[in-house]
mmCIF file of C-alpha atoms and ligand atoms in Angstrom:
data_model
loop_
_atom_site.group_PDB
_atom_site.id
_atom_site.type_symbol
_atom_site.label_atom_id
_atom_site.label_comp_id
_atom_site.label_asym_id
_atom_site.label_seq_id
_atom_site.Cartn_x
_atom_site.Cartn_y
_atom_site.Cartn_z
ATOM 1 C CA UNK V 1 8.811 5.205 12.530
ATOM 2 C CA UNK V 2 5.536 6.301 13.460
ATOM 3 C CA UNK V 3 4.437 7.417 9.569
ATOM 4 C CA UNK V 4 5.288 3.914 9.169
ATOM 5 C CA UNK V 5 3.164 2.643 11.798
ATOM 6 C CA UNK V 6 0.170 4.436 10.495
ATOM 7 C CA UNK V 7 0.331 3.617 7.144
ATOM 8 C CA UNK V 8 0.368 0.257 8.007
ATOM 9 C CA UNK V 9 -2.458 0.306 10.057
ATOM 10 C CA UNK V 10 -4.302 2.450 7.093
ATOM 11 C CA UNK V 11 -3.093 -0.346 4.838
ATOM 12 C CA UNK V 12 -4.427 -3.208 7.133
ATOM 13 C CA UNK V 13 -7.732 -0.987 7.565
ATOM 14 C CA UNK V 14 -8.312 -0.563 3.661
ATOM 15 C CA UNK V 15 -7.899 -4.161 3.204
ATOM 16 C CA UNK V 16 -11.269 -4.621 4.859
ATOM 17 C CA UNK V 17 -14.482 -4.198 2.458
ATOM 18 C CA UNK V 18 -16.158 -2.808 5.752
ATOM 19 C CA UNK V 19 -13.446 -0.175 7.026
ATOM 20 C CA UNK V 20 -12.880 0.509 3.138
ATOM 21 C CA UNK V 21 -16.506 1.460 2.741
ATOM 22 C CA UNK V 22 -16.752 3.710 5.352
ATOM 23 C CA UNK V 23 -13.598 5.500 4.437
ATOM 24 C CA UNK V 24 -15.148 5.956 0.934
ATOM 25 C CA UNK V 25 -17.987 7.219 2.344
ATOM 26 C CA UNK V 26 -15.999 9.843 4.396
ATOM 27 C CA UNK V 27 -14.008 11.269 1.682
ATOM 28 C CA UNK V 28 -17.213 11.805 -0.808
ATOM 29 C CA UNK V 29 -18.387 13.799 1.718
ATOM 30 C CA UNK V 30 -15.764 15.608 2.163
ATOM 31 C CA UNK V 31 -15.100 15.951 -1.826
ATOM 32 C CA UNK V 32 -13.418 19.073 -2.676
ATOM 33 C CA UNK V 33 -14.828 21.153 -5.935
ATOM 34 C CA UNK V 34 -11.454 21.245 -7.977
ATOM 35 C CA UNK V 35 -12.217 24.988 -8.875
ATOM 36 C CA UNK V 36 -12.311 25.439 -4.669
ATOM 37 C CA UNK V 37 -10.203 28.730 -3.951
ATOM 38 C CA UNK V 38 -10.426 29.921 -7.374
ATOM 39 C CA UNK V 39 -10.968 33.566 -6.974
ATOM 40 C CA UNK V 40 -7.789 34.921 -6.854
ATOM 41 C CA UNK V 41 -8.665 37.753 -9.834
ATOM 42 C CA UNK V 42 -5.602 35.477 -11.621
ATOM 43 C CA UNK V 43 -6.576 34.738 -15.106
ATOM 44 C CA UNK V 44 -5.041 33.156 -18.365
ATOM 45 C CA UNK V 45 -6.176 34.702 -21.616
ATOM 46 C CA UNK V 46 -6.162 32.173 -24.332
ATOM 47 C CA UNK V 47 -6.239 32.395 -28.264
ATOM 48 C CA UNK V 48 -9.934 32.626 -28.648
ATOM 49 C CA UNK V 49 -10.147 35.298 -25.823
ATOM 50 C CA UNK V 50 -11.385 33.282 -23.099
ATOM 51 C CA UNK V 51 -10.616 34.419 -19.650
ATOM 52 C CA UNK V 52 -9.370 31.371 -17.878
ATOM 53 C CA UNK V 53 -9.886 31.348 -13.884
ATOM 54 C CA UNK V 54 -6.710 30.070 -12.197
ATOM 55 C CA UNK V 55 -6.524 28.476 -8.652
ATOM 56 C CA UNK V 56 -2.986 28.239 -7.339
ATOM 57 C CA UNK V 57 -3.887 25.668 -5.048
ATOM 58 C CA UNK V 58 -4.978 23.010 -7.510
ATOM 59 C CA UNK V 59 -2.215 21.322 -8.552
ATOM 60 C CA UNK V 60 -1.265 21.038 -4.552
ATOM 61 C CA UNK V 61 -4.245 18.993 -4.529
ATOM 62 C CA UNK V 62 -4.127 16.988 -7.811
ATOM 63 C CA UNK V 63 -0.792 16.007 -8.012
ATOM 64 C CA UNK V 64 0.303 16.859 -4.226
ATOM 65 C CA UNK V 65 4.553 15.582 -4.780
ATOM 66 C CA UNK V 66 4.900 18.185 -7.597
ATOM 67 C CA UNK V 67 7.868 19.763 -6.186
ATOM 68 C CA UNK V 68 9.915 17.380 -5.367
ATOM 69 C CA UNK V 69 10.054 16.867 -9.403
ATOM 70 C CA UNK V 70 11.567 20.721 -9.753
ATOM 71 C CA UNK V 71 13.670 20.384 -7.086
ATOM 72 C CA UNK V 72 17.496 18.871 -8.196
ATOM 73 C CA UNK V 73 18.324 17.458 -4.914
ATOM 74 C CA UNK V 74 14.905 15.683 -4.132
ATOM 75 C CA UNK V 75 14.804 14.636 -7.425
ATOM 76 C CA UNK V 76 18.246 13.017 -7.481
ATOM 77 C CA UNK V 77 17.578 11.518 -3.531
ATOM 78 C CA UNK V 78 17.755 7.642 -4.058
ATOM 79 C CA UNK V 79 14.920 6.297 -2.382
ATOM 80 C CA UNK V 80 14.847 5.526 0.791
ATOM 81 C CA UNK V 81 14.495 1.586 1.825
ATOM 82 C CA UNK V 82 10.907 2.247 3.057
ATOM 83 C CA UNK V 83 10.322 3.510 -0.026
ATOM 84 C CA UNK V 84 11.441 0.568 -2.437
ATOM 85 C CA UNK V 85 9.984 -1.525 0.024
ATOM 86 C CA UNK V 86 6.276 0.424 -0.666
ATOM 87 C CA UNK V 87 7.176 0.074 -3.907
ATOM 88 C CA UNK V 88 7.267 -3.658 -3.660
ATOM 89 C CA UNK V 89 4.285 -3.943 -2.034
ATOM 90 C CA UNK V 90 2.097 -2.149 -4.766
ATOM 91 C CA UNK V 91 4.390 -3.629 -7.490
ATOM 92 C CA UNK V 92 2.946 -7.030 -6.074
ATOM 93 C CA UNK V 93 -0.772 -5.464 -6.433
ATOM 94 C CA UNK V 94 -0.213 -3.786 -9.532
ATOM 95 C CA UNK V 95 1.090 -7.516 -11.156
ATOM 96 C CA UNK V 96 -2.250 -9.737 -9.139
ATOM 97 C CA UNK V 97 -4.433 -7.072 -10.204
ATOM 98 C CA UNK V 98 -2.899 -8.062 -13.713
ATOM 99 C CA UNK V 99 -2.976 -11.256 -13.855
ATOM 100 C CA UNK V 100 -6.678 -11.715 -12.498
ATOM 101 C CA UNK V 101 -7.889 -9.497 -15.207
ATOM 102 C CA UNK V 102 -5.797 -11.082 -18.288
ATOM 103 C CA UNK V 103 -6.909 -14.914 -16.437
ATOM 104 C CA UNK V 104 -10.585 -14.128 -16.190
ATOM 105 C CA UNK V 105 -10.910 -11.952 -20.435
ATOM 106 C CA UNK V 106 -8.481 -14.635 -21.683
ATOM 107 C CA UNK V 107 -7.586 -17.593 -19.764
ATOM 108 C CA UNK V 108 -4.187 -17.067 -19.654
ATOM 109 C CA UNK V 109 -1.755 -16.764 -16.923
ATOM 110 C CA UNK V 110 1.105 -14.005 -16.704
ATOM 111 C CA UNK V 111 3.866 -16.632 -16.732
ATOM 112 C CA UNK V 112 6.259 -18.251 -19.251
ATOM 113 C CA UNK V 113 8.226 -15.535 -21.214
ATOM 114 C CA UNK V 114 7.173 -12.030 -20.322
ATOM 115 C CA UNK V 115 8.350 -8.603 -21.374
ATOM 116 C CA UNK V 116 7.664 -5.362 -19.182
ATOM 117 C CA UNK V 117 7.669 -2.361 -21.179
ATOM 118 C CA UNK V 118 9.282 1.095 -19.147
ATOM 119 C CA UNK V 119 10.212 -0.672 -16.130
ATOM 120 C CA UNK V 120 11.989 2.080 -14.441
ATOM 121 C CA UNK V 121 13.420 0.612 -11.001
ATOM 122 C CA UNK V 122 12.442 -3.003 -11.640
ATOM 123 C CA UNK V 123 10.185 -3.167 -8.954
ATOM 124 C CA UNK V 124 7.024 -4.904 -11.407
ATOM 125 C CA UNK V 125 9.201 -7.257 -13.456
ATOM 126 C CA UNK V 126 10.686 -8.563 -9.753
ATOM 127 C CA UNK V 127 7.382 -9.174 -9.048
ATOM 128 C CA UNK V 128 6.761 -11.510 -11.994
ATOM 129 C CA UNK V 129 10.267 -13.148 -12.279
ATOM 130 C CA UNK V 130 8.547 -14.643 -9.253
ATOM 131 C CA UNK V 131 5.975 -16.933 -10.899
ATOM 132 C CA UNK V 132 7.274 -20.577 -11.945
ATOM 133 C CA UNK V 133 8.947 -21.398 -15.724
ATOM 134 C CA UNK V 134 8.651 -17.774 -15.710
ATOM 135 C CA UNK V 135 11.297 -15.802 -17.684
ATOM 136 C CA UNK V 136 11.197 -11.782 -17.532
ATOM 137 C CA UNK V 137 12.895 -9.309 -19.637
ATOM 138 C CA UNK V 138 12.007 -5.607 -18.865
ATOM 139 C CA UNK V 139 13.192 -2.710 -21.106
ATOM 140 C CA UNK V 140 13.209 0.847 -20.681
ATOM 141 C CA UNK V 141 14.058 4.061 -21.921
ATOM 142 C CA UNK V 142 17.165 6.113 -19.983
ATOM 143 C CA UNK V 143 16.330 9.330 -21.969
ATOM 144 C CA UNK V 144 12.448 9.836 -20.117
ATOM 145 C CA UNK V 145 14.555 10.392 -17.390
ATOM 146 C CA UNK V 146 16.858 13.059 -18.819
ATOM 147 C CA UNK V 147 13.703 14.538 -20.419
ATOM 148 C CA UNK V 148 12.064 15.066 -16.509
ATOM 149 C CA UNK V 149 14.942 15.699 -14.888
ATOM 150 C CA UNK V 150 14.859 19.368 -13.436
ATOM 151 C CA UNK V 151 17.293 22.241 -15.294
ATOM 152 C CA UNK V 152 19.024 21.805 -18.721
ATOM 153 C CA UNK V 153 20.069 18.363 -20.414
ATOM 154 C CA UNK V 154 23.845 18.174 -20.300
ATOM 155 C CA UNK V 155 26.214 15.731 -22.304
ATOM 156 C CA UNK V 156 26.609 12.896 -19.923
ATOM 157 C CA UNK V 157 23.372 12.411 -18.314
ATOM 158 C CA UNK V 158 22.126 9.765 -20.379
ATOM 159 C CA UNK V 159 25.139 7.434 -19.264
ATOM 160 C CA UNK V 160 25.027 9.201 -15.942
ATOM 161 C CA UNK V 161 21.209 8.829 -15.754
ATOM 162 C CA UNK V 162 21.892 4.404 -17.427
ATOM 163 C CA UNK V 163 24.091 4.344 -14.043
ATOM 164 C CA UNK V 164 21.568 5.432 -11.508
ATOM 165 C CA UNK V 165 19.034 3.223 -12.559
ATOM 166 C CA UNK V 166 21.094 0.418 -12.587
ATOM 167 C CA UNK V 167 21.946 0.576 -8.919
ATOM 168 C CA UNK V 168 18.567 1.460 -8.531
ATOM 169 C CA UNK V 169 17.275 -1.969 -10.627
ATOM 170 C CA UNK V 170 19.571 -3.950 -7.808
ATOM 171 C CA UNK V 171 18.259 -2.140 -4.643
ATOM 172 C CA UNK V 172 14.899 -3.082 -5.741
ATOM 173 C CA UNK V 173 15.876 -6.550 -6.236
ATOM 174 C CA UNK V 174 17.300 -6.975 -2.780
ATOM 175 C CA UNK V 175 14.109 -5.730 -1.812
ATOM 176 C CA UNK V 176 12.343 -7.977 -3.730
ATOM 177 C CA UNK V 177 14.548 -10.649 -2.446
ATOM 178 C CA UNK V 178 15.180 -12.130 -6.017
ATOM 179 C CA UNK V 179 17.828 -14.149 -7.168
ATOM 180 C CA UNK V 180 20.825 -12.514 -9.246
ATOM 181 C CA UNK V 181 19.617 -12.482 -13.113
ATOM 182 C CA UNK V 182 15.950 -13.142 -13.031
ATOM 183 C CA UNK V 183 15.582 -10.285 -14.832
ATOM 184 C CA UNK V 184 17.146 -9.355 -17.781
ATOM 185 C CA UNK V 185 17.506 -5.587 -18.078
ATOM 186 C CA UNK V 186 17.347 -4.207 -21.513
ATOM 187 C CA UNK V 187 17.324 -0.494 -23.555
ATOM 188 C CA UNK V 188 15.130 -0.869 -25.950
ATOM 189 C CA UNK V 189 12.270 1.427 -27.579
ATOM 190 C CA UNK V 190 9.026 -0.725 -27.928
ATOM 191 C CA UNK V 191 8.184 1.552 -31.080
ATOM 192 C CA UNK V 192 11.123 0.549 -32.934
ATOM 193 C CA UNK V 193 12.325 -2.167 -30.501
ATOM 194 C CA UNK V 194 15.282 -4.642 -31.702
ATOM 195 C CA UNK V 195 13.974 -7.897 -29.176
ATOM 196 C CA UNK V 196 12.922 -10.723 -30.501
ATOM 197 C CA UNK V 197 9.914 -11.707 -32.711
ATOM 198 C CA UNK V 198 7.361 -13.980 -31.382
ATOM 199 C CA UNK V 199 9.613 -14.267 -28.360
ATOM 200 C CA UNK V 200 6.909 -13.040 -25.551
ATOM 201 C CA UNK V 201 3.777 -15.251 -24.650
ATOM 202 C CA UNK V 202 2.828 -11.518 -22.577
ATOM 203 C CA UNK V 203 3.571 -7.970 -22.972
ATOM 204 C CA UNK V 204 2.707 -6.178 -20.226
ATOM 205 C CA UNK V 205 3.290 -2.327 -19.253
ATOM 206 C CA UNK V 206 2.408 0.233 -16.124
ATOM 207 C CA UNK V 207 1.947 3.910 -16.242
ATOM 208 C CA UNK V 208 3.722 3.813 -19.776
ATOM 209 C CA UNK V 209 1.497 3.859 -22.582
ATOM 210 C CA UNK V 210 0.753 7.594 -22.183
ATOM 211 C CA UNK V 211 4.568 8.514 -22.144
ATOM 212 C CA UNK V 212 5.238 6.508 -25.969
ATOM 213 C CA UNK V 213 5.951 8.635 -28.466
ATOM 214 C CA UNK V 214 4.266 6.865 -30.982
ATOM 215 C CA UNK V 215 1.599 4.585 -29.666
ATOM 216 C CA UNK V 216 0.839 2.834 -33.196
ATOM 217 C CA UNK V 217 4.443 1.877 -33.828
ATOM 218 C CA UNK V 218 4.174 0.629 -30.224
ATOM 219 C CA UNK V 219 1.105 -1.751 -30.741
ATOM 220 C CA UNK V 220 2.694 -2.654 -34.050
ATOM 221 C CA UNK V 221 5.919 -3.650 -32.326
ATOM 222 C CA UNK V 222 3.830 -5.208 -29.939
ATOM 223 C CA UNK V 223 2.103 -7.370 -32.251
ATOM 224 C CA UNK V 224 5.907 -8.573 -33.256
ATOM 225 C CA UNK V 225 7.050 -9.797 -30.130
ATOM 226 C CA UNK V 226 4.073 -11.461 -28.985
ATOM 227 C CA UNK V 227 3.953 -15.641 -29.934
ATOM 228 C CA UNK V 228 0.527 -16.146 -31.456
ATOM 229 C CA UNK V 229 -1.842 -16.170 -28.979
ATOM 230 C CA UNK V 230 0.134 -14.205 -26.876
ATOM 231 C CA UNK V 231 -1.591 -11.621 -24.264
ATOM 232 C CA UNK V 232 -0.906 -7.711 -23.535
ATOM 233 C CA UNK V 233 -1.977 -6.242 -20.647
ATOM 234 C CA UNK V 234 -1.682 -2.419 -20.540
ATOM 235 C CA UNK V 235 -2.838 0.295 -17.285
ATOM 236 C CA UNK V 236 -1.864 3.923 -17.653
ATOM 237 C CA UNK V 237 -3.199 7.584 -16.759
ATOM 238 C CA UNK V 238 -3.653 8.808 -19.904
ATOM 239 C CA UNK V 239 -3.321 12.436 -21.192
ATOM 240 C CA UNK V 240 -6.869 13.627 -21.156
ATOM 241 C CA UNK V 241 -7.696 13.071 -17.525
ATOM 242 C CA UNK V 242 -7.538 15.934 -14.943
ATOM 243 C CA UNK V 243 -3.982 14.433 -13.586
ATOM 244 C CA UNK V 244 -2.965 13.352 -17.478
ATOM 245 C CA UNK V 245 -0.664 16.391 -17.087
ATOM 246 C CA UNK V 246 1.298 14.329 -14.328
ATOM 247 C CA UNK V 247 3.117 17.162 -12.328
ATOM 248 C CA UNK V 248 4.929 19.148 -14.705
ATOM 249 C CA UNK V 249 2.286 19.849 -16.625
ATOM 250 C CA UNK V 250 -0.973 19.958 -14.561
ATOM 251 C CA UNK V 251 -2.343 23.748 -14.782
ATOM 252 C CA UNK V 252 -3.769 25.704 -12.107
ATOM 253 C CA UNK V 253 -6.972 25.238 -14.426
ATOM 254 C CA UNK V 254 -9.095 21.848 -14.567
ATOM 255 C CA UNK V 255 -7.701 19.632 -17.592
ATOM 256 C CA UNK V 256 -6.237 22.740 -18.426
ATOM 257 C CA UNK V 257 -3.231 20.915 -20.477
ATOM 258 C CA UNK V 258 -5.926 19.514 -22.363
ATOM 259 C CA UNK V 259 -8.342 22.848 -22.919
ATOM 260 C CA UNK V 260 -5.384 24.561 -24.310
ATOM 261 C CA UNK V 261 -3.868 24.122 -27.450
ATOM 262 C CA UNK V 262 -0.539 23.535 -27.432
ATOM 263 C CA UNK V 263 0.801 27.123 -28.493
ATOM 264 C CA UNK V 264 -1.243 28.360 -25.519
ATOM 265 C CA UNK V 265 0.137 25.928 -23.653
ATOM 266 C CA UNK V 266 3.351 26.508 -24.018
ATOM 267 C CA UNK V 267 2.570 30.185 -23.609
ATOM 268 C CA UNK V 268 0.898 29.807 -20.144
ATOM 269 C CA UNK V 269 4.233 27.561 -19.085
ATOM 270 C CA UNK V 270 6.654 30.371 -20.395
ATOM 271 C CA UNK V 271 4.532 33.215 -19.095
ATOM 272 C CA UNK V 272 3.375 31.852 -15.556
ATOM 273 C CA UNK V 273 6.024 29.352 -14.712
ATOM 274 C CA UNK V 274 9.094 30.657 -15.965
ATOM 275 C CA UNK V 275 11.002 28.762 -13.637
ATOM 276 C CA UNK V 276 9.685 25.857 -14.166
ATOM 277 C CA UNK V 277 9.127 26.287 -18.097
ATOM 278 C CA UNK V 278 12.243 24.910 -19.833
ATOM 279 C CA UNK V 279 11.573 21.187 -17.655
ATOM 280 C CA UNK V 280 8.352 21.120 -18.495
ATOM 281 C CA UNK V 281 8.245 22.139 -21.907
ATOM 282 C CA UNK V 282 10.847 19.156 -22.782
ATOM 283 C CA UNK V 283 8.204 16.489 -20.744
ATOM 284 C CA UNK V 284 5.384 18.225 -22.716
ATOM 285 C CA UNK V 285 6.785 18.031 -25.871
ATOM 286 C CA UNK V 286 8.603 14.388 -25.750
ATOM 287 C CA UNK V 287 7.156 12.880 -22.777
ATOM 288 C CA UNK V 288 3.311 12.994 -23.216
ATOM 289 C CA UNK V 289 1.451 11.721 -25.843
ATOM 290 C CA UNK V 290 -2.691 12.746 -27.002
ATOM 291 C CA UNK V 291 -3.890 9.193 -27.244
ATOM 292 C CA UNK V 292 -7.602 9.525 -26.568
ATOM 293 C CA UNK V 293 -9.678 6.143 -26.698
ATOM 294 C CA UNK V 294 -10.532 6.028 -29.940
ATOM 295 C CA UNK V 295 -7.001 6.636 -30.939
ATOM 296 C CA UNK V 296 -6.128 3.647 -28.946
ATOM 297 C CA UNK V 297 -8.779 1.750 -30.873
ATOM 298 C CA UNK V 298 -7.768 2.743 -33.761
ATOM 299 C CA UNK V 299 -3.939 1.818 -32.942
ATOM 300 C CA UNK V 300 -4.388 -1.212 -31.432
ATOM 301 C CA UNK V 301 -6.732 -2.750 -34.821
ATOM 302 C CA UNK V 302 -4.112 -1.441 -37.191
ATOM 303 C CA UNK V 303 -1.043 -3.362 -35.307
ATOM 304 C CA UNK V 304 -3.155 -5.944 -35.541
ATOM 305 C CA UNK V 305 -3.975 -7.289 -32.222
ATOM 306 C CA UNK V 306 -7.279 -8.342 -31.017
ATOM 307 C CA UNK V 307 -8.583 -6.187 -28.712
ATOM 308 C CA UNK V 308 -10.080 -8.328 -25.865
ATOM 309 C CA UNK V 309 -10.896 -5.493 -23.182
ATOM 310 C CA UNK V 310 -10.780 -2.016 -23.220
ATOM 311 C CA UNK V 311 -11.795 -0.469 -18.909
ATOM 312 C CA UNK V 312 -11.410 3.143 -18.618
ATOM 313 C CA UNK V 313 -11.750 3.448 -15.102
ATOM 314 C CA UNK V 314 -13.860 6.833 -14.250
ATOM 315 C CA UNK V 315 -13.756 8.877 -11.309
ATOM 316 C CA UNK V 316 -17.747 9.455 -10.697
ATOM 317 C CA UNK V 317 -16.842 12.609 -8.576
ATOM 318 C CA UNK V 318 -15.210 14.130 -11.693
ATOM 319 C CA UNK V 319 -18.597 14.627 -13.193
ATOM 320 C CA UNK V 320 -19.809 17.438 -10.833
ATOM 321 C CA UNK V 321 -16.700 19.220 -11.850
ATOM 322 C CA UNK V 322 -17.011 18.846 -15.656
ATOM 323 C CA UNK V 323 -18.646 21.412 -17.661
ATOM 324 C CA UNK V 324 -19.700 21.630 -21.531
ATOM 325 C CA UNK V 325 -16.924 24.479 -21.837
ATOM 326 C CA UNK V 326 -14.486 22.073 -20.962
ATOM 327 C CA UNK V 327 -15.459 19.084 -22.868
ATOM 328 C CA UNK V 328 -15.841 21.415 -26.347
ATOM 329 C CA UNK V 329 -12.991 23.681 -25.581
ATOM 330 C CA UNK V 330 -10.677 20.139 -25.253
ATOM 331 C CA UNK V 331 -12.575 18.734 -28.476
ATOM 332 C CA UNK V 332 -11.586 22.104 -30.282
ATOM 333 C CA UNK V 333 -8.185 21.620 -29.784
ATOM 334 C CA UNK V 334 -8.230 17.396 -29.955
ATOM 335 C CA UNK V 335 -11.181 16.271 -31.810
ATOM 336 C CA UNK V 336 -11.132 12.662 -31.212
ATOM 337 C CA UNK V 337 -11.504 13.449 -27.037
ATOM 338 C CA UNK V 338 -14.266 12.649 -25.393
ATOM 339 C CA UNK V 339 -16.603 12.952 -21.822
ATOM 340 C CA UNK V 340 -15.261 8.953 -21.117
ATOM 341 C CA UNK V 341 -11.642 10.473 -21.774
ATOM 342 C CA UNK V 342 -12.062 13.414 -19.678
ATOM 343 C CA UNK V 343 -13.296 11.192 -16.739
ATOM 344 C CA UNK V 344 -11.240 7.957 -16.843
ATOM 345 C CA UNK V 345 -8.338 8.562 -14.079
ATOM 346 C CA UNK V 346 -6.998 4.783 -15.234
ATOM 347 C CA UNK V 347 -7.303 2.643 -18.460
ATOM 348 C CA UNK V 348 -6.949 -0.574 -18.570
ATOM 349 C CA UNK V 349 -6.075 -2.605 -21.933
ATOM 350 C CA UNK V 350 -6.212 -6.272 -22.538
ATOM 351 C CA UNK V 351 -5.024 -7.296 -25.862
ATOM 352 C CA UNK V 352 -4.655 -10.785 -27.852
ATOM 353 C CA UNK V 353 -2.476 -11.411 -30.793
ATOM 354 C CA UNK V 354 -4.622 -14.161 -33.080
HETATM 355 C C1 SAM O 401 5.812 7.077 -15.585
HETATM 356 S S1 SAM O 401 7.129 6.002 -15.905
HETATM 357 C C2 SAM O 401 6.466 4.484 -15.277
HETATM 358 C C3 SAM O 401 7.548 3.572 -14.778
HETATM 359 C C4 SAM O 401 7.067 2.253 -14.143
HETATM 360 N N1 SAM O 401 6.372 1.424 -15.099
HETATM 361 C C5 SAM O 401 6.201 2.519 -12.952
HETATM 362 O O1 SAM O 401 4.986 2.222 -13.010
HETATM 363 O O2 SAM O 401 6.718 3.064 -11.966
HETATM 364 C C6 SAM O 401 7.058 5.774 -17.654
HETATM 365 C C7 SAM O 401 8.088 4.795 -18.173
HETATM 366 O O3 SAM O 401 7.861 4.554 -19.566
HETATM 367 C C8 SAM O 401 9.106 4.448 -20.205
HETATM 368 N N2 SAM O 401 8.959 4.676 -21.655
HETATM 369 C C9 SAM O 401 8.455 5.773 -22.261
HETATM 370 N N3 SAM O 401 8.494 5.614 -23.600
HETATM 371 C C10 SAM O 401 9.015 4.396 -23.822
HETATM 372 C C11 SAM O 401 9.324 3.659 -25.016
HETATM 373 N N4 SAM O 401 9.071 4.179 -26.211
HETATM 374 N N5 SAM O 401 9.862 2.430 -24.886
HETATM 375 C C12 SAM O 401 10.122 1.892 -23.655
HETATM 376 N N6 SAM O 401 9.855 2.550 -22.495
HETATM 377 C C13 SAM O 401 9.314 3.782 -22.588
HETATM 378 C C14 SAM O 401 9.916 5.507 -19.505
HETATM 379 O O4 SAM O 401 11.289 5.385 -19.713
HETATM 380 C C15 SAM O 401 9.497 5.297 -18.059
HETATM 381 O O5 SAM O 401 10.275 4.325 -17.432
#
């Protein structure tokens, strides 16, 4: 009860430019070096012979809910209903913060008929089945969730795994307090994905881009569904920034999932987290994609698609903490990376089909 009480006076606070300035100015100077704590005489040895420095606190403090991901019972816990009602809240940012970027690069609005790519719970496309003459559908893959989910894959769990997220998709819409069928759920792969073509005026996707296997069939697909003139919006953390490893696969090393190559990779997983190895090979291998800007460029011309806006959002602290080693030992091992991928937390991608 109390937690709840703070955080929604830290909420109420942050809403205020004045209170939200100060608080920024607090936390720069109190900005923690990520390398802080590093000498612990623990190294990783990689290919080329380079002694890595490892600090076992860091991924505490870049991705602080790590464990909960390793753990079976936390990880299976349904939220609770303070939870999906957080959830709702930023699900109703996450969707203005949307639509005033696609209304002020293209004029449009999110509304009419709209398809949300990886909607997990539900809690986004809610959000826009909300908007009037609004249709949503919102597709998603079942199997990312077998992929992350701690221990070995069994036969079953993709149905098993279907199930849960179904009674998941109708907590959230109690939550959201929106009517019976506003939503149609569908599993569908956007990079080979069976809707229909030209049936979407928008496209629109969260925290999903960077999880695709194959982000030019995506944008090709993409191009499909979308009626001419039709918008995509796109925000995810992609690969190359210092969280791109998401839990599972953030290092005890800065962008370490990056500086390594993948054998090395693998080999620091097997050799220093052998508990945790098996998991987080299987999110390494089919969960996370390398798409570095340029890729996404590159993609996003050859489906086809305009490309109105392309943000990556950078964290200016970062910059302290980035050194040439680290930008030329991630180019060795993915050439097309650069500083503005190493340094963009967020990217933000605003697409037109002509
Ligand atoms: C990190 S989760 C984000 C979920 C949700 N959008 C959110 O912000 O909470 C990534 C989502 O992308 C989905 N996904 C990954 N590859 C996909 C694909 N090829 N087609 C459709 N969904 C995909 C996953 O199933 C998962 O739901």
């Amino acid at each position: 009860m109390l937690k709840r009480i703070v955080r929604a006076g830290i909420r109420y606070g942050l809403r205020r430019n004045r209170v939200r300035r100060v608080v920024e100015a607090e936390l720069a100077n109190h900005r923690v070096p990520l390398m802080e704590g590093a000498a612990t005489g623990q190294f990783f040895v990689d290919r080329y012979g380079v002694n890595h420095p490892l600090d076992p606190d860091l991924r505490d403090r870049l991705k602080p809910g790590w464990r909960a991901m390793l753990d079976p019972t936390s990880a299976a816990r349904p939220p609770s209903a303070d939870e999906l009602r957080d959830r709702a809240r930023r699900a109703a940012d996450k969707v203005m913060e949307a639509e005033q970027v696609v209304a002020s690069l293209t004029g449009r609005s999110l509304a009419g008929r709209l398809l949300e790519i990886g909607c997990y719970d539900g809690a986004v496309a809610f959000q826009l089945a909300r908007r009037d003459r609004t249709q949503v559908v919102a597709s998603d893959l079942a199997q990312y969730y077998v992929v992350e989910q701690p221990g070995r894959a069994k036969e079953g769990d993709l149905a098993a795994q279907q199930a849960v997220l179904e009674a998941l998709r109708e907590r959230t819409r109690l939550t959201a307090n929106v009517p019976s069928g506003a939503v149609r759920f569908v599993e569908d792969d956007i990079s080979a994905s069976a809707l229909e073509p030209e049936g979407f005026d928008a496209v629109v996707s969260f925290e999903v881009l960077e999880h695709v296997r194959s982000p030019l069939a995506a944008f090709t697909s993409m191009a499909r569904l979308l009626a001419p003139g039709g918008v995509g919006y796109h925000d995810y953390n992609p690969f190359f920034s210092v969280v791109g490893g998401h839990s599972l696969c953030t290092l005890d090393m800065p962008w370490g999932h990056a500086r390594l190559a993948p054998a090395d990779f693998e080999r620091y997983l097997t050799d220093l987290r052998p508990a945790e190895g098996e998991q987080a090979l299987r999110f390494y291998r089919e969960s996370l994609n390398r798409l570095a800007i340029a890729d996404l460029r590159q993609a996003v011309a050859n489906a086809g698609l305009e490309l109105v806006a392309l943000l990556p959002w950078p964290d200016r602290d970062l910059a302290a903490d980035l050194t040439p080693q680290i930008v030329s030992e991630v180019q060795r091992a993915y050439p097309s990376a650069t500083v503005e991928d190493l340094l963009a937390t967020f990217v933000s991608v605003v697409v037109r089909k002509p």
